[in-house]
Short mmCIF file of C-alpha atoms in Angstrom, two decimals:
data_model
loop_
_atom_site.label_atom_id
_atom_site.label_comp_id
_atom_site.label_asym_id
_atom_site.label_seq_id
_atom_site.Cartn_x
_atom_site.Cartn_y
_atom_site.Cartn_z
CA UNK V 740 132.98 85.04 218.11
CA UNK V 741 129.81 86.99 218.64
CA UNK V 742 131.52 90.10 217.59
CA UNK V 743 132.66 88.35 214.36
CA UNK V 744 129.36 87.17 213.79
CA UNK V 745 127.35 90.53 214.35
CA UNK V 746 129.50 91.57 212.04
CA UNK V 747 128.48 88.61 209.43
CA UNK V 748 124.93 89.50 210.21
CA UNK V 749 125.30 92.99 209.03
CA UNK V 750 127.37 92.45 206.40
CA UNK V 751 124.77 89.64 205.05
CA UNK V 752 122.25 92.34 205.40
CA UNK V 753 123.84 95.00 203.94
CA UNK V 754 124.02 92.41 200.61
CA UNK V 755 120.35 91.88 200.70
CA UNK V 756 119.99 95.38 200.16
CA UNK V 757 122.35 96.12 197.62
CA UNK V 758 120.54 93.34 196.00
CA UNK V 759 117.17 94.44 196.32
CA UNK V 760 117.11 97.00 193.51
CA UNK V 761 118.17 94.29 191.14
CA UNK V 762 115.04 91.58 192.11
CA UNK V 763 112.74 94.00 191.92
CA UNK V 764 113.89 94.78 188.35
CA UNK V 765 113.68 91.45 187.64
CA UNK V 766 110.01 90.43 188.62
CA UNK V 767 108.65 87.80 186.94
CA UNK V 768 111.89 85.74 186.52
CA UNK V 769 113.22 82.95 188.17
CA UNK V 770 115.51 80.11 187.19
CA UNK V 771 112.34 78.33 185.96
CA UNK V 772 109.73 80.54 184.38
CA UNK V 773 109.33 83.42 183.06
CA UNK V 774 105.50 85.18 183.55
CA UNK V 775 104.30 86.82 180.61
CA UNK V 776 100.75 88.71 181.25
CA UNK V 777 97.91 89.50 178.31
CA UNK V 778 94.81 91.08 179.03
CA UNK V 779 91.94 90.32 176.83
CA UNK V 780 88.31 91.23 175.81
CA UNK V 781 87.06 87.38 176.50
CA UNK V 782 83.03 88.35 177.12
CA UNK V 783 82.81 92.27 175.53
CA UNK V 784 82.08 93.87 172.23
CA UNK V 785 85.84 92.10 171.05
CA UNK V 786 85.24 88.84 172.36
CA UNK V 787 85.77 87.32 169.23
CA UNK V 788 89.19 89.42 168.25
CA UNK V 789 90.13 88.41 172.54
CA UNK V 790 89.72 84.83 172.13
CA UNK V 791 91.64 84.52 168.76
CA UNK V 792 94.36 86.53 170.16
CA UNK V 793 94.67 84.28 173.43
CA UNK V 794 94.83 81.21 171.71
CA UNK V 795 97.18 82.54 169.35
CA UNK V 796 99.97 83.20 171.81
CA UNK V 797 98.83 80.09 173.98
CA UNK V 798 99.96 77.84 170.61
CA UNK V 799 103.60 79.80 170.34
CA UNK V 800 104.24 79.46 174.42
CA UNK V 801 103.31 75.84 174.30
CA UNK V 802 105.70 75.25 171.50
CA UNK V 803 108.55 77.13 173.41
CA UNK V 804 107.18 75.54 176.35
CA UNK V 805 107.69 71.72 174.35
CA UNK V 806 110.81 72.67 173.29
CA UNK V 807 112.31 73.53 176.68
CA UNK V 808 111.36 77.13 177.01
CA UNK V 809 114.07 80.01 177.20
CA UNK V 810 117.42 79.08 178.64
CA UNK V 811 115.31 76.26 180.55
CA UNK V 812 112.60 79.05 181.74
CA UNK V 813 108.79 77.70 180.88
CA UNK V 814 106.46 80.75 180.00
CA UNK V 815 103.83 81.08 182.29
CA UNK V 816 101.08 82.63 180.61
CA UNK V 817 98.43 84.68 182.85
CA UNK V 818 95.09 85.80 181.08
CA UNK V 819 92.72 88.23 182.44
CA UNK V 820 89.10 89.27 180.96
CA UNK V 821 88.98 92.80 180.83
CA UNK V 822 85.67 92.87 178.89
CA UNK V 823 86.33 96.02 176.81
CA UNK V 824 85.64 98.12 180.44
CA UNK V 825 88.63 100.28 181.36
CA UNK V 826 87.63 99.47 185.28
CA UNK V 827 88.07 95.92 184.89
CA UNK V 828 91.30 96.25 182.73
CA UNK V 829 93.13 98.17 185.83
CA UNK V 830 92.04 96.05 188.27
CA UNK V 831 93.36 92.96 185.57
CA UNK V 832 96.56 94.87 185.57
CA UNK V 833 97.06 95.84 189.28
CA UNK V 834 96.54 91.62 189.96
CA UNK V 835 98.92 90.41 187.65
CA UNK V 836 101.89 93.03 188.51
CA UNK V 837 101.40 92.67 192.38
CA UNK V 838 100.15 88.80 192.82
CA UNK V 839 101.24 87.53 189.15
CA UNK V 840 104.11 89.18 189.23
CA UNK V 841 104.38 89.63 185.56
CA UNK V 842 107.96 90.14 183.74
CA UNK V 843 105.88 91.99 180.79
CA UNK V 844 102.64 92.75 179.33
CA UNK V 845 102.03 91.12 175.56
CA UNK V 846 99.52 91.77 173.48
CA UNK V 847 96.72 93.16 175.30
CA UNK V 848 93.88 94.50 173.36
CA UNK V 849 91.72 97.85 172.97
CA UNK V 850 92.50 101.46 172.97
CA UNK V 851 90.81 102.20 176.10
CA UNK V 852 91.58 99.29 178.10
CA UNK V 853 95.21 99.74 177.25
CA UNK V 854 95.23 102.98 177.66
CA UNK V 855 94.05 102.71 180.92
CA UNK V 856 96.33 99.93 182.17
CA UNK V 857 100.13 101.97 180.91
CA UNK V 858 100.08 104.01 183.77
CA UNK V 859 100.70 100.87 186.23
CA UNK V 860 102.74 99.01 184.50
CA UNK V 861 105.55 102.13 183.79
CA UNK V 862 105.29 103.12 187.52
CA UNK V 863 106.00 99.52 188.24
CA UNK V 864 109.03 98.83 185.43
CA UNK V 865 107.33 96.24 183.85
CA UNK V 866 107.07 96.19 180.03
CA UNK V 867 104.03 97.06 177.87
CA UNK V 868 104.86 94.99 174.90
CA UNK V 869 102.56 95.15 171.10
CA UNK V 870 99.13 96.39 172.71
CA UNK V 871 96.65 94.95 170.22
CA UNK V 872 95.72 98.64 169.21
CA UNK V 873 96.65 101.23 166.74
CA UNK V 874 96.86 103.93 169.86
CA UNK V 875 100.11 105.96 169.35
CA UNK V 876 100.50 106.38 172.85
CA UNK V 877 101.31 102.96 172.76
CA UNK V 878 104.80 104.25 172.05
CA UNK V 879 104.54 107.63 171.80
CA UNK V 880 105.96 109.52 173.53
CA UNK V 881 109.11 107.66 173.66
CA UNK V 882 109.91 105.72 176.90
CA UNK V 883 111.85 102.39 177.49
CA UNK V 884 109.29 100.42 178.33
CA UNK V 885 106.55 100.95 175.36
CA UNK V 886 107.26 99.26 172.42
CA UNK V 887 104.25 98.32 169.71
CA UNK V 888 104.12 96.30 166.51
CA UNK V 889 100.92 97.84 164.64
CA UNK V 890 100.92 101.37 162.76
CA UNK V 891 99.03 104.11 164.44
CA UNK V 892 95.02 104.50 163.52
CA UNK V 893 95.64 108.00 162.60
CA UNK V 894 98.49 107.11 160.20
CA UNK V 895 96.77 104.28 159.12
CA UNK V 896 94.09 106.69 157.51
CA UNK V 897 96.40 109.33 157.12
CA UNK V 898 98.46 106.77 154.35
CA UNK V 899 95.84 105.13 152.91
CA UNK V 900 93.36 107.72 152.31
CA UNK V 901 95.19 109.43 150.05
CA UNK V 902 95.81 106.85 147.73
CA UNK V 903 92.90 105.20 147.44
CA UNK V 904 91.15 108.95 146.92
CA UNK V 905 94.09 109.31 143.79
CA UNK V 906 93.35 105.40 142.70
CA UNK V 907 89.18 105.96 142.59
CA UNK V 908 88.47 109.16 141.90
CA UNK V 909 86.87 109.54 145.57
CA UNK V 910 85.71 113.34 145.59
CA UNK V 911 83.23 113.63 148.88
CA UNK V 912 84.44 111.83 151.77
CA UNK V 913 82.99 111.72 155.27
CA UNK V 914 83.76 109.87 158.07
CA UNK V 915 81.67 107.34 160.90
CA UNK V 916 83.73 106.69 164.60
CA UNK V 917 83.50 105.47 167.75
CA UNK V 918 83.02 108.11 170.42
CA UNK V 919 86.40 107.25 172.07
CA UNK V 920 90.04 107.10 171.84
CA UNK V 921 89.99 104.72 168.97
CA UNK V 922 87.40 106.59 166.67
CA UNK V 923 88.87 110.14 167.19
CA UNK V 924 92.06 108.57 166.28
CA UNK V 925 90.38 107.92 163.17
CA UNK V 926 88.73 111.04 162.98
CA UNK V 927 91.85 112.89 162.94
CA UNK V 928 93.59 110.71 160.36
CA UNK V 929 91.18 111.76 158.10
CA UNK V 930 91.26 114.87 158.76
CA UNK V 931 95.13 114.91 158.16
CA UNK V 932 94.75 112.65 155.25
CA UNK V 933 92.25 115.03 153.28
CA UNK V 934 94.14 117.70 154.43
CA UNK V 935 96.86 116.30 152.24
CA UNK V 936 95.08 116.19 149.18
CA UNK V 937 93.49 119.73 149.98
CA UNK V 938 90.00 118.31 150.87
CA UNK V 939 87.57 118.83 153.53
CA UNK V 940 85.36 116.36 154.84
CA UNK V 941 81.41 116.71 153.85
CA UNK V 942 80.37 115.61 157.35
CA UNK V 943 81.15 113.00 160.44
CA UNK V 944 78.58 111.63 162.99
CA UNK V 945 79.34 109.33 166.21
CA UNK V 946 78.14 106.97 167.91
CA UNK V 947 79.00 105.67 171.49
CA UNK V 948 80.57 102.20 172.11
CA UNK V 949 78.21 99.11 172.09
CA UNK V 950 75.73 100.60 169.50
CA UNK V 951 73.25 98.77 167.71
CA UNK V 952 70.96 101.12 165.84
CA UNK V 953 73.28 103.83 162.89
CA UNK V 954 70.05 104.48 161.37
CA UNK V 955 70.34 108.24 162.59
CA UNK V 956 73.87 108.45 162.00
CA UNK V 957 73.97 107.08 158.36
CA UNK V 958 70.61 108.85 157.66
CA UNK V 959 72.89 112.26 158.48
CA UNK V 960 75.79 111.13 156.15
CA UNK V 961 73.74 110.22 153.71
CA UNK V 962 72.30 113.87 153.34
CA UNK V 963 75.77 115.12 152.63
CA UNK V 964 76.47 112.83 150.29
CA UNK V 965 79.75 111.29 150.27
CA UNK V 966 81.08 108.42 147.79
CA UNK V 967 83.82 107.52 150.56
CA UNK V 968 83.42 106.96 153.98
CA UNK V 969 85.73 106.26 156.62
CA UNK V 970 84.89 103.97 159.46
CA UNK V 971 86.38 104.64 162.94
CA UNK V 972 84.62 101.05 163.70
CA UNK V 973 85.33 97.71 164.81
CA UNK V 974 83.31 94.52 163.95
CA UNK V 975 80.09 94.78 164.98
CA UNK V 976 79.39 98.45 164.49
CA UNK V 977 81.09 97.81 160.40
CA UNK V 978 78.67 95.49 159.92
CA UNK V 979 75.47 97.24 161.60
CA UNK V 980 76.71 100.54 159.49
CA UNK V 981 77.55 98.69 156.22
CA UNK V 982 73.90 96.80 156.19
CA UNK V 983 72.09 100.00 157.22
CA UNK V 984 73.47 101.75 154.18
CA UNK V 985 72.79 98.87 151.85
CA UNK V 986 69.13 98.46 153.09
CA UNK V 987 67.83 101.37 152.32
CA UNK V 988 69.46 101.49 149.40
CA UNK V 989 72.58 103.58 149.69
CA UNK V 990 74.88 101.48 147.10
CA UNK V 991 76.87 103.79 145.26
CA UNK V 992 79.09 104.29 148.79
CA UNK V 993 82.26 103.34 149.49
CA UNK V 994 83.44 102.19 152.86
CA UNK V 995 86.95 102.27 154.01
CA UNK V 996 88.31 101.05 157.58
CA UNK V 997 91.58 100.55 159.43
CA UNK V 998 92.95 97.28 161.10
CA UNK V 999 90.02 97.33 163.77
CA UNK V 1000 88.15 96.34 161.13
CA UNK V 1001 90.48 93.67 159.40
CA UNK V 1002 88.59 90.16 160.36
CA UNK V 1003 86.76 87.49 158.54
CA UNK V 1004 83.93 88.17 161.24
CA UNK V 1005 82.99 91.13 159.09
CA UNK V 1006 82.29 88.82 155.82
CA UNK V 1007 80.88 85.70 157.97
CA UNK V 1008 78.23 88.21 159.89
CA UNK V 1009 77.64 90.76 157.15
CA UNK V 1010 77.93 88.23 153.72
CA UNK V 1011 77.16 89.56 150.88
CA UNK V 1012 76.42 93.06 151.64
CA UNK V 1013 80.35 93.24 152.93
CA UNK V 1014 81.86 92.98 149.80
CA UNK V 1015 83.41 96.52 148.50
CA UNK V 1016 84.50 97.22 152.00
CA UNK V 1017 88.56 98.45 151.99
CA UNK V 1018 90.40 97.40 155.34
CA UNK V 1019 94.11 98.15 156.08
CA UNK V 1020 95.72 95.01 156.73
CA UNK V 1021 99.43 94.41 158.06
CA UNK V 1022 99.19 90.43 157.87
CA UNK V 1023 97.40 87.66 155.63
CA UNK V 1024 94.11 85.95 157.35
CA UNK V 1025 94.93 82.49 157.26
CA UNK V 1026 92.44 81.27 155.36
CA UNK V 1027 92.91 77.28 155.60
CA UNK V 1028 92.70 77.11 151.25
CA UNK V 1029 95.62 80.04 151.56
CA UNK V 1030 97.94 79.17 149.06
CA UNK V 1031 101.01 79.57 150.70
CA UNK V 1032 102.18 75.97 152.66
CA UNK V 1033 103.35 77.82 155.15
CA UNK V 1034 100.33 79.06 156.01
CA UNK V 1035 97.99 76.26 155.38
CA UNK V 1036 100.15 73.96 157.49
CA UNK V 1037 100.02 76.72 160.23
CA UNK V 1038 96.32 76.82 160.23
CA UNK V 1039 96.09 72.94 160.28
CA UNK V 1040 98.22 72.91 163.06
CA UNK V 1041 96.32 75.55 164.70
CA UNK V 1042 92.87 73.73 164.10
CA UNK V 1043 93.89 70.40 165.44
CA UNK V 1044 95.17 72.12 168.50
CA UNK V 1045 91.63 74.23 169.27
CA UNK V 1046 89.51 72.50 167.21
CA UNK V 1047 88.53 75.39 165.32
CA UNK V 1048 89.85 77.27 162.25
CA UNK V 1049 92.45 80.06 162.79
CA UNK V 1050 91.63 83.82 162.27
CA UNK V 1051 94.06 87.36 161.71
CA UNK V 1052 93.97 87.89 165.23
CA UNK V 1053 95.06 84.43 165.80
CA UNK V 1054 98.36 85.06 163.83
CA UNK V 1055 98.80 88.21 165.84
CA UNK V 1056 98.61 86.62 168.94
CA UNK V 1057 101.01 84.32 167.65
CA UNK V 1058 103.55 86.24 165.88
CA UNK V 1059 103.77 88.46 169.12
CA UNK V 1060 104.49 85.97 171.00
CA UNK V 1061 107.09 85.11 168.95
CA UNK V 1062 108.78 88.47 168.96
CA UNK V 1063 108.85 88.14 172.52
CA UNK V 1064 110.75 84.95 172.49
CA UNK V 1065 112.72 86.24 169.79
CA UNK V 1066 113.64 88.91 172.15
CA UNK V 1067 114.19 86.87 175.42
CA UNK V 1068 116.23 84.75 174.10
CA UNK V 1069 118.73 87.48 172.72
CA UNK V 1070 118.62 89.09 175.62
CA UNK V 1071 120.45 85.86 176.40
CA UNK V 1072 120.43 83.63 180.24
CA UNK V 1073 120.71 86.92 182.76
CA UNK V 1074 117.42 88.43 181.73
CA UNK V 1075 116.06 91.59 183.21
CA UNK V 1076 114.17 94.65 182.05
CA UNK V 1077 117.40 95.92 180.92
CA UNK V 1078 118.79 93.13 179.43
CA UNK V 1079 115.15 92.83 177.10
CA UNK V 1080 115.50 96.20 175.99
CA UNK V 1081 118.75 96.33 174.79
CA UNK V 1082 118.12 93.12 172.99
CA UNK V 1083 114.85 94.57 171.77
CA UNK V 1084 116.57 97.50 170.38
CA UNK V 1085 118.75 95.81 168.49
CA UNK V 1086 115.98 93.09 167.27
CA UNK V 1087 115.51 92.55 163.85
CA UNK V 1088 113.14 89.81 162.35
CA UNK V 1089 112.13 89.11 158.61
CA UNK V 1090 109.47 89.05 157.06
CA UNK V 1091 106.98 86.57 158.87
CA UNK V 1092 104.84 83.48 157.36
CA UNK V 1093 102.01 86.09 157.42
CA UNK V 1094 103.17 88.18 155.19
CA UNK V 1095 104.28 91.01 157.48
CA UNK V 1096 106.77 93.36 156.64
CA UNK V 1097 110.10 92.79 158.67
CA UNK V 1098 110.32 93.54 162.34
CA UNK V 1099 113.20 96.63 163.73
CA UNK V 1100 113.34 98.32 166.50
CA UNK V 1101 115.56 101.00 167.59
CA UNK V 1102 116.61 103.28 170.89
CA UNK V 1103 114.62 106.02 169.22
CA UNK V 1104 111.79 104.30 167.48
CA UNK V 1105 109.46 102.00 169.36
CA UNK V 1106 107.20 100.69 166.40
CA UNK V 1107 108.63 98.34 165.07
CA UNK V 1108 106.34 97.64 162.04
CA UNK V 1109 104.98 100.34 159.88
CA UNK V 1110 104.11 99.00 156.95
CA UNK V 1111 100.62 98.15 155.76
CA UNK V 1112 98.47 96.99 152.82
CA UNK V 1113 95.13 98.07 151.33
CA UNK V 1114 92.87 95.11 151.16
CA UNK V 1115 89.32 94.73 149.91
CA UNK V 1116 86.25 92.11 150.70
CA UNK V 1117 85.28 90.44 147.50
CA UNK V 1118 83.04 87.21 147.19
CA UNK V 1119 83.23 87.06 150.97
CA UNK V 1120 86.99 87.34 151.02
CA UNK V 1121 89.46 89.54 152.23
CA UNK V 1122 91.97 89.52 149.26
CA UNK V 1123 95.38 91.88 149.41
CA UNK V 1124 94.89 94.81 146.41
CA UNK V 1125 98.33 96.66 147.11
CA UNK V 1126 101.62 96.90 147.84
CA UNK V 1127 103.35 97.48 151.26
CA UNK V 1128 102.94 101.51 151.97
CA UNK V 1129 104.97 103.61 154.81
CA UNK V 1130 104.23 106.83 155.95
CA UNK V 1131 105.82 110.04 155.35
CA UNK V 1132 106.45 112.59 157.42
CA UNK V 1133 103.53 115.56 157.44
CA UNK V 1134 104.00 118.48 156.01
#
């Protein structure tokens, strides 16, 4: 008897072990919940873009939630202030992979932040899902665990510029950015874009993050004299830039920007002097007059919930959510890193309420939306001037 139950013992053991490889793949999964992480600026420079975004994804896990979650798995939805510091973001991260637990990272916003947090979460196999951030190395280079749903910065520019250079008869172009990631992406998509067309830029200046005073920097630009520039800038900075120009006088400039930029906070702090400014846009804001029903019953539904009107980066938050769900339920009851990916990979999702082009991924290409649209402020109003564009491959 004791021999036959050493032997149990061992053999019992010798499961747990075999076993092991396959719990720790699937962290953040149990037969009741799911945890799904998001790290957010809640009290930094994109406070306002943070909170939308959180509240946003909150609305599409309480409906899955209502509904009886995924395979009867509740989402439970960690959120963690990063504050647009780097710092705080890995310390966010390294809490919610080792105490949280997290099955996968959604939606977490800013190039450096983001940037900073990858490294963690592909050491640790959990997925780094959408990053609210045009950074390519959000899924470049190719690995299985980085998948995003927004168009690179760089070929943001790179696509639009053109164009709209063809469309207005832009002939001096110069560029403003953020001294970071994010604005030299910007940089550099100019660069390329111009490049195409057989341009050079007039001039650039930079500025570091949290600046208040472009009097210097637009004073240089100025001197070169550009009718186009682009802005490697997010809300605040547009806005201080924008109103510098226009008050002393500067009106016959042009002011182009990239998604960063795309948010009815740029109209409701800047007002009038706003209008003109180009943004590329991959989604409607929904504006609560919008006129599609869809929409308007979205951002009613929205409002009653938070008791305050919907913005872009609310929809983002919730449609990224969504694709998550979308996923995780294809993936089907057994979920696990692997089982997500594969599902992912063979995701596809039509064109959303929003007015987003339709969701693919594949096992070689990560982004799974590149489309975009040129928009333009006018009477305080972001309103939708083209057509969907993609980007070609450079020469």
């Amino acid at each position: 008897m004791r021999v036959f139950s050493r032997l149990g013992l061992l053999a019992a053991a010798g499961a747990i072990l075999v076993a092991l490889p396959a719990l720790a793949q699937t962290q953040g999964v149990s037969d009741t919940e799911i945890v799904v992480g998001t790290v957010q600026d809640l009290s930094g420079p994109l406070a306002g873009y943070g909170k939308e975004a959180r509240l946003g994804m909150q609305m599409r896990v309480d409906e899955i939630n209502a509904a009886g979650g995924i395979y009867g798995r509740k989402i439970r939805f960690v959120v963690e202030d990063h504050g647009y510091d780097p710092r705080k973001a890995q310390l966010a991260a390294q809490k919610m992979v080792q105490q949280d637990r997290i099955f996968a990272m959604v939606g977490s916003i800013g190039t450096a932040p983001v940037m900073a947090m990858m490294p963690l979460l592909l050491e640790r196999n959990v997925l780094s899902l959408w990053p609210l951030t045009g950074a390519r190395e959000t899924y470049e280079p190719l690995n299985r665990l980085k998948y995003s749903l927004t168009e690179s910065y760089y070929e943001q520019v790179r696509t639009v510029l053109p164009l709209l250079v063809k469309q207005k008869g832009y002939k001096r172009v110069g560029v403003l950015y953020q001294d970071d990631d994010f604005g030299l992406e910007v940089a550099r998509g100019t660069e390329a874009g111009l490049k195409a067309l057989d341009m050079q830029m007039v001039d650039k200046a930079s500025y570091k993050r949290g600046a208040t005073d472009f009097s210097s920097q637009i004073a240089k630009l100025r001197a070169s004299n550009p009718d186009l520039i682009v802005l490697g800038t997010l809300v605040r900075e547009t806005v201080g830039a924008i109103a510098e120009a226009r008050k002393n006088g500067w009106n016959d400039v042009a002011f182009v920007g990239t998604t960063g930029l795309y948010t009815h906070l740029i109209h409701k702090l800047g007002g009038r002097a706003m209008d003109g400014l180009y943004g590329v846009s991959i989604s409607s804001i929904p504006y609560s007059d919008d006129p599609s029903k869809e929409i308007r019953d979205w951002a009613a539904s929205y409002k009653a919930r938070f008791k305050e009107d919907p913005a872009v980066f609310s929809s983002y938050g919730y449609y990224y959510m969504d694709a998550f769900v979308q996923a995780a339920q294809k993936a089907g009851k057994n979920l696990t890193v692997d089982s997500f990916i594969a599902a992912l990979e063979e995701l596809s999702i039509p064109t959303s309420i929003f007015g987003s082009p339709p969701l693919k991924f594949s096992k070689t290409e990560h982004m799974g939306l590149p489309g975009m649209r040129l928009s333009q402020i006018q009477n305080e109003r972001w309103v939708v001037i083209g057509d969907y564009m993609f980007p070609t491959p450079e020469k």
